[in-house]
mmCIF file of C-alpha atoms (C1' of nucleotides) in Angstrom:
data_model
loop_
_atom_site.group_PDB
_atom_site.id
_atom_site.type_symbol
_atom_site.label_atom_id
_atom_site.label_comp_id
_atom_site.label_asym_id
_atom_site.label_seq_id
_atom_site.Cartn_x
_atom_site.Cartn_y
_atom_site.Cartn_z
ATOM 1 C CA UNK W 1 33.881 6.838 -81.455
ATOM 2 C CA UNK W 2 30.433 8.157 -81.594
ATOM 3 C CA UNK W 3 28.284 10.075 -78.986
ATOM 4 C CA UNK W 4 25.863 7.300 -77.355
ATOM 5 C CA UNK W 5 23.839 10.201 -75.834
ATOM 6 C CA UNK W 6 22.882 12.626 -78.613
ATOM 7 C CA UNK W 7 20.719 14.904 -77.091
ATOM 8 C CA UNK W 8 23.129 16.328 -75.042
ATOM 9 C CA UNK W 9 25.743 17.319 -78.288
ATOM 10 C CA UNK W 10 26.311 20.529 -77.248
ATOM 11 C CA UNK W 11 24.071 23.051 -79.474
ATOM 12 C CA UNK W 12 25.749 26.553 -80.067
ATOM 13 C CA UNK W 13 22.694 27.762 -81.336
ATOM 14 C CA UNK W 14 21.201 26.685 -78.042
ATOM 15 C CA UNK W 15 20.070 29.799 -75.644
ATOM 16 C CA UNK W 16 22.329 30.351 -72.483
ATOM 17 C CA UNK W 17 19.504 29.508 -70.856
ATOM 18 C CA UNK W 18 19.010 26.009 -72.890
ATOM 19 C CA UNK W 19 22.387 25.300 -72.229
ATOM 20 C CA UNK W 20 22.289 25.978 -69.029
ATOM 21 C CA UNK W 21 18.844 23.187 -68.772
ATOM 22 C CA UNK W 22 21.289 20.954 -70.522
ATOM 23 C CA UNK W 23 24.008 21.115 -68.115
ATOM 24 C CA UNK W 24 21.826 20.479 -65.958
ATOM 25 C CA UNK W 25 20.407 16.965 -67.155
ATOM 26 C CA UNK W 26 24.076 15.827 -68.368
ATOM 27 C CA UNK W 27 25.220 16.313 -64.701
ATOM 28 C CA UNK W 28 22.270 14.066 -63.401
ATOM 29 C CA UNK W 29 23.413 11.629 -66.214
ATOM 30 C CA UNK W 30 26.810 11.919 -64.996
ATOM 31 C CA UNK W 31 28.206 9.488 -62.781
ATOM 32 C CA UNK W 32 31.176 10.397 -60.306
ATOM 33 C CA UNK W 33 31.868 7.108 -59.154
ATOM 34 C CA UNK W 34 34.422 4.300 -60.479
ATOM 35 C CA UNK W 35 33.092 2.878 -63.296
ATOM 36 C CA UNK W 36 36.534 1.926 -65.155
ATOM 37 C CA UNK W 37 37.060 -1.630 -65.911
ATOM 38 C CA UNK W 38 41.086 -1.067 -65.008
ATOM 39 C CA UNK W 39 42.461 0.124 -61.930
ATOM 40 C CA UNK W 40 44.092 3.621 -61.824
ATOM 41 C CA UNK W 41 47.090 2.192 -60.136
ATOM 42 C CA UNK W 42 47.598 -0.096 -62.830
ATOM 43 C CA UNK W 43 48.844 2.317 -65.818
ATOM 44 C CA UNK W 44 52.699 1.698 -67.341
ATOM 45 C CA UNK W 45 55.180 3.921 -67.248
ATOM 46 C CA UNK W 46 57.802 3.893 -70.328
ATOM 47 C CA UNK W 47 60.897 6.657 -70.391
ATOM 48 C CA UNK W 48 60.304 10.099 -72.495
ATOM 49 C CA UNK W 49 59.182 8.429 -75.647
ATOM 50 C CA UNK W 50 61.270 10.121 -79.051
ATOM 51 C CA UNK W 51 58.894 13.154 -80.261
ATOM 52 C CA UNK W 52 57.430 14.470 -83.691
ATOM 53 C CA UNK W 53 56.102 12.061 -86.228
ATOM 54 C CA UNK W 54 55.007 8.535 -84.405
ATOM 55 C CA UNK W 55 53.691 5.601 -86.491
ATOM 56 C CA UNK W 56 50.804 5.085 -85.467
ATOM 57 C CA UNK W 57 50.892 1.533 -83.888
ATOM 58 C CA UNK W 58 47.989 -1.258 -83.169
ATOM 59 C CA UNK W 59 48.510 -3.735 -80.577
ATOM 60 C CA UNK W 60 46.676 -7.105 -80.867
ATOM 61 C CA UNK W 61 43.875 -6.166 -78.926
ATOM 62 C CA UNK W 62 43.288 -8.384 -75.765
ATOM 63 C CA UNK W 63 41.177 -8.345 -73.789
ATOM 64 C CA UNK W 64 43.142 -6.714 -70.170
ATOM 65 C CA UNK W 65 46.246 -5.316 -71.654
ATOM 66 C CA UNK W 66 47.524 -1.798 -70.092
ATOM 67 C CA UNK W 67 44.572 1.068 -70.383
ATOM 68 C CA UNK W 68 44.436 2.891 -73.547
ATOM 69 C CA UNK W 69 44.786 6.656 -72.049
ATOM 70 C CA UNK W 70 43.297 9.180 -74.311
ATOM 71 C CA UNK W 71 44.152 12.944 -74.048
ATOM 72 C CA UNK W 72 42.490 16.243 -75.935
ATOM 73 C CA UNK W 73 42.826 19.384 -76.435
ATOM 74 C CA UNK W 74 42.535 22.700 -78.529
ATOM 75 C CA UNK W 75 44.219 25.078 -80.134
ATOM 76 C CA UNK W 76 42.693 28.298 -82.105
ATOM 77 C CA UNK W 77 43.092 29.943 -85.476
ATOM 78 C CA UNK W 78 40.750 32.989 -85.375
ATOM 79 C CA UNK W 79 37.593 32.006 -85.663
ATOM 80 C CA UNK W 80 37.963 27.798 -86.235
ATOM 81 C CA UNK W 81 38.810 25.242 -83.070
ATOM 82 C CA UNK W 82 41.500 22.586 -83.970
ATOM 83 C CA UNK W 83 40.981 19.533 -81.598
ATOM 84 C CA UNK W 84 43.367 17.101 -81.244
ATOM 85 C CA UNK W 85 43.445 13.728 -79.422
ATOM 86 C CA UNK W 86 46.615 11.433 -78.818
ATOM 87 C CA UNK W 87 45.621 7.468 -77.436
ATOM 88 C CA UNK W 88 48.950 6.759 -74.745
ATOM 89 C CA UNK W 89 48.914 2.294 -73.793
ATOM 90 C CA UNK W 90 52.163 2.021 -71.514
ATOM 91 C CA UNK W 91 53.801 5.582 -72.440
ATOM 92 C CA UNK W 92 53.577 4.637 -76.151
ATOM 93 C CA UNK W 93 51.669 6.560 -78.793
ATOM 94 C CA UNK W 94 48.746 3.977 -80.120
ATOM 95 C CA UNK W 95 47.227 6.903 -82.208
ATOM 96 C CA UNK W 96 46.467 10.336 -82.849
ATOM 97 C CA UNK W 97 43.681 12.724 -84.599
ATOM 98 C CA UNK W 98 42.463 15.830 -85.210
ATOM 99 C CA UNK W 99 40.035 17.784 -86.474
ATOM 100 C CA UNK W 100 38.800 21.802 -87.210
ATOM 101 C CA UNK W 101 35.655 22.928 -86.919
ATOM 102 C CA UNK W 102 34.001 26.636 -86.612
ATOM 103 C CA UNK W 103 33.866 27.963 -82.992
ATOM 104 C CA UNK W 104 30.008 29.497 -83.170
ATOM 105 C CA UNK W 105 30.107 31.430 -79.899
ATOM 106 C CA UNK W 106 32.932 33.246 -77.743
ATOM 107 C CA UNK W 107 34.086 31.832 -74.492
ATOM 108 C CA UNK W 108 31.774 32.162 -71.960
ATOM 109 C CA UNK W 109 33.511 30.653 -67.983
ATOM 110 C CA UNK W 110 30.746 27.860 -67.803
ATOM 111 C CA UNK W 111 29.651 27.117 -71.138
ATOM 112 C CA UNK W 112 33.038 25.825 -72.682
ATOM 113 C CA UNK W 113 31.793 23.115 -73.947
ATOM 114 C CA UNK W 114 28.924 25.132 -76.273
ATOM 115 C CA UNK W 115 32.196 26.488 -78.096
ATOM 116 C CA UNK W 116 34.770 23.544 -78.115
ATOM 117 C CA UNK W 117 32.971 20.394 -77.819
ATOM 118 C CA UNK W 118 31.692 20.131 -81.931
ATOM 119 C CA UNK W 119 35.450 20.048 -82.697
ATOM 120 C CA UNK W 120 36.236 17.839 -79.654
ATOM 121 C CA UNK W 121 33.403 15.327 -81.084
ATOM 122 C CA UNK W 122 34.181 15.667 -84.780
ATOM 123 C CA UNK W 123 37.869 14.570 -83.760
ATOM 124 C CA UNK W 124 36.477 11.494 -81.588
ATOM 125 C CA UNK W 125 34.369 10.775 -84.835
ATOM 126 C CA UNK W 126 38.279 10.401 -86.683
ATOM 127 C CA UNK W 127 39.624 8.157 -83.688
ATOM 128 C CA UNK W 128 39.651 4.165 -84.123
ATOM 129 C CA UNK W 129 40.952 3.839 -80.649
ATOM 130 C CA UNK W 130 38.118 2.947 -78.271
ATOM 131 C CA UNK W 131 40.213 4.745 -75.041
ATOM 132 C CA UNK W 132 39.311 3.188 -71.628
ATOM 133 C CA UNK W 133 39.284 6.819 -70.142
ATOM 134 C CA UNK W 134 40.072 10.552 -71.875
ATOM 135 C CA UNK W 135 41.651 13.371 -69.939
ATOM 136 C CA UNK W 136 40.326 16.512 -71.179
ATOM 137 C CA UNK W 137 41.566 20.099 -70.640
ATOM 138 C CA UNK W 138 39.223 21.884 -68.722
ATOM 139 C CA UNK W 139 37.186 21.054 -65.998
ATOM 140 C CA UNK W 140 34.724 18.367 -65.190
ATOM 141 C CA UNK W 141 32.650 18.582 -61.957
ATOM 142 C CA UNK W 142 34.277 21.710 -60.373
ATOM 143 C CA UNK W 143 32.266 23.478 -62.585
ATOM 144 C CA UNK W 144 28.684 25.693 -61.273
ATOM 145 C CA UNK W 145 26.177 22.707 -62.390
ATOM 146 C CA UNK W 146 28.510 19.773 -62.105
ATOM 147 C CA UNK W 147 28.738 19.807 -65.786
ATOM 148 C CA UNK W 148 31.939 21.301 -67.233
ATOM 149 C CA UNK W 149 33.524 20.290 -70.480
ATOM 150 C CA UNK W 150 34.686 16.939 -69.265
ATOM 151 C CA UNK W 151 31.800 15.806 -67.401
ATOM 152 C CA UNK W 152 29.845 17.112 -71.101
ATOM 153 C CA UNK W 153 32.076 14.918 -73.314
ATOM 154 C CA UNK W 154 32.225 11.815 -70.975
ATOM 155 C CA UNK W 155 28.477 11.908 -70.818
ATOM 156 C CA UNK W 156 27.952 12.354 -74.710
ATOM 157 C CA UNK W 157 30.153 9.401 -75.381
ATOM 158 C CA UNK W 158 29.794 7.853 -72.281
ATOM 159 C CA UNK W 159 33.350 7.725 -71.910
ATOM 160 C CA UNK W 160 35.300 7.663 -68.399
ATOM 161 C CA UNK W 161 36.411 11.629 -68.905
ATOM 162 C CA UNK W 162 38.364 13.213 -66.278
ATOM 163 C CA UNK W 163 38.975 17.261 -66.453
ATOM 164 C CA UNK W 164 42.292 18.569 -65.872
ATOM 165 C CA UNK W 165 42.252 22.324 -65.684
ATOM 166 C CA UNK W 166 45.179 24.772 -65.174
ATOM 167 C CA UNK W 167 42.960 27.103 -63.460
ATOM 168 C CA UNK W 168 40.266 26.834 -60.860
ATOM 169 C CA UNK W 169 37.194 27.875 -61.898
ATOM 170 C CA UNK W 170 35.199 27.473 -58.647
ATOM 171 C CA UNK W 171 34.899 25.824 -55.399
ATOM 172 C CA UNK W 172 36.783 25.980 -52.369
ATOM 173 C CA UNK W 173 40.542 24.939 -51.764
ATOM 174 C CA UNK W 174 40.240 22.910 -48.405
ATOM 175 C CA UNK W 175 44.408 24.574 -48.160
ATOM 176 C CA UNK W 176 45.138 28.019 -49.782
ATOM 177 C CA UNK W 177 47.097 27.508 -53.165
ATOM 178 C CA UNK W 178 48.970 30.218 -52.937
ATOM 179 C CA UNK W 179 51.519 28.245 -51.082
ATOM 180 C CA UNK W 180 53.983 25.927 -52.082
ATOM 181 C CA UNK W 181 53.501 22.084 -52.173
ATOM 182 C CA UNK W 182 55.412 19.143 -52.619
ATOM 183 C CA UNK W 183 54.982 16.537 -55.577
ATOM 184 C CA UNK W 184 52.216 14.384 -55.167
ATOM 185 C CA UNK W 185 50.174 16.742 -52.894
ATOM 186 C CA UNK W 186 46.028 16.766 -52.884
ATOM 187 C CA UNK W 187 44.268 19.746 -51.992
ATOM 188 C CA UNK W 188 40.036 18.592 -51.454
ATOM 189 C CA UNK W 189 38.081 21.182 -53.748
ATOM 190 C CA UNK W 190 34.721 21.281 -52.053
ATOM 191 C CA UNK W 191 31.552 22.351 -53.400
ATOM 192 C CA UNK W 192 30.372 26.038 -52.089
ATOM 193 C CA UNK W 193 27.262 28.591 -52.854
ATOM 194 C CA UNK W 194 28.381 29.101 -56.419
ATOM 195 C CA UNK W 195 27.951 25.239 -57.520
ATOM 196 C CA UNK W 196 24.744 25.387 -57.506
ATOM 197 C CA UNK W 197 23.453 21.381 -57.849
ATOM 198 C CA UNK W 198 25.274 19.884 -54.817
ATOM 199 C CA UNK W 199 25.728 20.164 -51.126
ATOM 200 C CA UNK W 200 28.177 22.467 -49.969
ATOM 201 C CA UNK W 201 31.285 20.359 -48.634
ATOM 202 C CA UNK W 202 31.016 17.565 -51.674
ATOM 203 C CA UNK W 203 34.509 16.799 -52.531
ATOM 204 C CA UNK W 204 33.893 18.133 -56.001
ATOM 205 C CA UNK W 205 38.268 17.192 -57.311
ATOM 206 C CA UNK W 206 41.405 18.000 -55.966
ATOM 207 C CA UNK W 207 44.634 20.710 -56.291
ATOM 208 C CA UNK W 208 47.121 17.642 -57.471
ATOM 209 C CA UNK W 209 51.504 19.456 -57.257
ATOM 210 C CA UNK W 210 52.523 17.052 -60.131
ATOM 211 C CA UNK W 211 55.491 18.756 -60.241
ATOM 212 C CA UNK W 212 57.264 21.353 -57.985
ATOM 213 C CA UNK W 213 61.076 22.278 -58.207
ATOM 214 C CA UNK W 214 63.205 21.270 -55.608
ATOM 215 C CA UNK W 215 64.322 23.935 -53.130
ATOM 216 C CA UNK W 216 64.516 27.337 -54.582
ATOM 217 C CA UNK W 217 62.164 30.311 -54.229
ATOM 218 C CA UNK W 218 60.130 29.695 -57.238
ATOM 219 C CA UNK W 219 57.387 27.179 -57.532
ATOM 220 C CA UNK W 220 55.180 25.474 -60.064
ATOM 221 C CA UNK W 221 51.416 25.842 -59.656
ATOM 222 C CA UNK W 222 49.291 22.540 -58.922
ATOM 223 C CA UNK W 223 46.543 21.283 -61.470
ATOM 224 C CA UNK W 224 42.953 21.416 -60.868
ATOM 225 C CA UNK W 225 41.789 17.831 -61.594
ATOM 226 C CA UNK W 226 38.146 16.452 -61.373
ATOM 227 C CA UNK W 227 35.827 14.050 -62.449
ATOM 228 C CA UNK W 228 33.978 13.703 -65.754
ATOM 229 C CA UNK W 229 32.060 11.070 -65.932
ATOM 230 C CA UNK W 230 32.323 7.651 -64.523
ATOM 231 C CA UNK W 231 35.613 7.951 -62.206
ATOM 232 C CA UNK W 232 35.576 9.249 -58.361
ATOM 233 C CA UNK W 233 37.488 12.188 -57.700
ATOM 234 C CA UNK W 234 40.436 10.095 -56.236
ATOM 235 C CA UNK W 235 40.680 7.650 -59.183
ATOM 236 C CA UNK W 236 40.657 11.020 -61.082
ATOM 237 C CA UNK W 237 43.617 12.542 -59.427
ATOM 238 C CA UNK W 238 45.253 9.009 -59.111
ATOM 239 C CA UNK W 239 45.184 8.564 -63.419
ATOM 240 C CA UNK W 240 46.829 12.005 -63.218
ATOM 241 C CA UNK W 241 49.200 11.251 -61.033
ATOM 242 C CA UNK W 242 50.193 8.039 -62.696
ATOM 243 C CA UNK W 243 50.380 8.998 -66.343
ATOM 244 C CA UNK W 244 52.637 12.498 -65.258
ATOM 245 C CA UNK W 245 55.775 11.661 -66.373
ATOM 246 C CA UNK W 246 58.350 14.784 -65.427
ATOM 247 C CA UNK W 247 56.087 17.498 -66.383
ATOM 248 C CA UNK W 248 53.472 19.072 -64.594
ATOM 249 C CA UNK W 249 50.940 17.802 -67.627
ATOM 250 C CA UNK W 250 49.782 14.241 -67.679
ATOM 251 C CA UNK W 251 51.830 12.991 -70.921
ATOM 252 C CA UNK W 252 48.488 12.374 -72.889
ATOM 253 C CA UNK W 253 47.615 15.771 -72.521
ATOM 254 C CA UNK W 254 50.739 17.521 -72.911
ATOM 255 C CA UNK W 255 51.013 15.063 -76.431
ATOM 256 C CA UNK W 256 48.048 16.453 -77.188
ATOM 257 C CA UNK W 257 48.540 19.796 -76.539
ATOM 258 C CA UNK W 258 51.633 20.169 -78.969
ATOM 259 C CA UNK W 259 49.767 18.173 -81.648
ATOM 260 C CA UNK W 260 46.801 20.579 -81.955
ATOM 261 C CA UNK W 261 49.707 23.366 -82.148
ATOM 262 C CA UNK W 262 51.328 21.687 -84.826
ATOM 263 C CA UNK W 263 48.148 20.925 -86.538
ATOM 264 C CA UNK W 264 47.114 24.517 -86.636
ATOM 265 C CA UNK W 265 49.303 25.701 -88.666
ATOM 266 C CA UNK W 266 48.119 23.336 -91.172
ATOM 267 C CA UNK W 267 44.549 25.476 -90.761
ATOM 268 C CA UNK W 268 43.810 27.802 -93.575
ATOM 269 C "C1'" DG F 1 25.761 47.499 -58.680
ATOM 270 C "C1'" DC F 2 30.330 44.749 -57.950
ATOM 271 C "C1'" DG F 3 33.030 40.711 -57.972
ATOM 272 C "C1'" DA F 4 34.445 36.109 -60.178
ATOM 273 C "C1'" DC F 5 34.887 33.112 -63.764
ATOM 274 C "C1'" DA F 6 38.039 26.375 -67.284
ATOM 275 C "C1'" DG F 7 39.834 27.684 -72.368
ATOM 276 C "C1'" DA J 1 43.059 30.332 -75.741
ATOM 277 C "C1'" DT J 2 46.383 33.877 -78.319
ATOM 278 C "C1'" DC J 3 50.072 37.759 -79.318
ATOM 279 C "C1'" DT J 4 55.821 36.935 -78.281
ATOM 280 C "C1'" DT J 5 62.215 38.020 -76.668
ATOM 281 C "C1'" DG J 6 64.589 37.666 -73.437
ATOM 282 C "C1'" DT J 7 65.630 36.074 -69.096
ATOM 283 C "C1'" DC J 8 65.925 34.016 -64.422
ATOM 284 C "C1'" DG J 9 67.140 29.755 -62.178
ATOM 285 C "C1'" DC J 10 68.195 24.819 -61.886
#
DNA sequence: GCGACAG
DNA sequence: ATCTTGTCGC
């Protein structure tokens, strides 16, 4: 797929201040409401599918068959981002990508998507799949101008995108996170001074436990999930919650996570 | 000036 | 994100 909204492409070349102006417009462009065409309830489950190599299957495309889940993310070779992108329809691999392209400017908290998104796109440019919504690492509107890399990538392809972080990278926990929380708990992440484009208090995403261990002393740490672009912040944490299978990544992300590993070291 | 900051 | 062995705990 293609970006429908090419202005906002994300420019490297682009002053922080431009790209700051762009963030800007893509979060008034952004919508964080349902806009799915499937419900988030509605995704199949399958058991831990084998791993390595995976035909890559096509299903006779109907019209409301199970959601085509995409996931995508990165993995680095000095100076070159490899970005890879695995399509999940009821736990099953549908297809996979990837693609390398030059990272122009250091990571800056903020302006991800100025260094990974031309490597994020040129992969999407490889995919056949059209997914009905892509879970991207990183954030999406917990982010200072509502525009973090998934809100930017949902927008330019006007794609539902949700982000799903490891790390939060602002707003306020409604519940410290420092404690420990069962599976399937949601911690509110509301807006404060330093997102700067909405009211304080906006439910911005949520802390989601995917996974927590059972009883001893040690604990897992929750995900930070919020929306891209066309999905409400509970529909976001719901897609998470429902395509977590056993690990504390959602499987199209953690697919995609060891598939740009193993396609780096194909990078020269 | 200092702190804080996805990947 | 990345550099990396062993190790603690289920």
């Amino acid at each position: 797929m293609h970006p429908v909204r090419p202005e906002f492409v994300p420019d490297p070349s682009l002053s922080q201040a431009a790209m700051e102006a762009l963030q800007r417009d893509i979060a008034e462009a952004a919508r964080f409401e349902d806009d799915l065409g499937f419900s988030p309830q509605g995704i199949a489950h399958s058991g831990d599918a084998p791993d390595g190599k995976q035909t890559t299957l096509r299903t006779g495309d109907g019209a409301a068959d199970p959601p085509l889940v995409a996931g995508v993310d990165q993995a680095f070779v000095d100076d070159r981002a490899v970005s890879a992108i695995v399509v999940l329809q009821n736990g099953e691999v549908v297809e996979r990508v990837s693609a390398v392209e030059r990272t122009e400017i250091p990571y800056i908290p903020g302006l991800l998507s100025f260094r990974e998104g031309g490597a994020i796109l040129a992969a999407f440019a490889e995919l056949e799949t059209d997914p009905d919504v892509v879970l991207v690492d990183g954030s999406g509107r917990i982010h200072f101008r509502e525009a973090g890399l998934a809100t930017h990538i949902g927008v330019t392809l006007d794609v539902p995108a949700v982000g799903v972080a490891k790390n939060l990278l602002c707003g306020t926990p409604e519940q410290s996170l420092d404690e420990t929380y069962p599976e399937g708990t949601r911690i509110p992440i509301t807006a404060d001074d330093s997102v700067e484009t909405c009211p304080d208090g906006t439910v911005i995403g949520h802390a989601l436990q995917t996974r927590q261990y059972d009883s001893p002393n040690r604990y897992i740490n929750p995900l930070i999930v919020s929306p891209g672009h066309r999905v409400s912040a509970g529909s976001a944490a719901a897609l998470v919650e429902a395509t977590a299978d056993g690990y504390k990544l959602p499987e199209p992300t953690r697919l995609a996570d060891s598939y740009a590993d193993e396609a780096k070291e194909s990078v020269e």
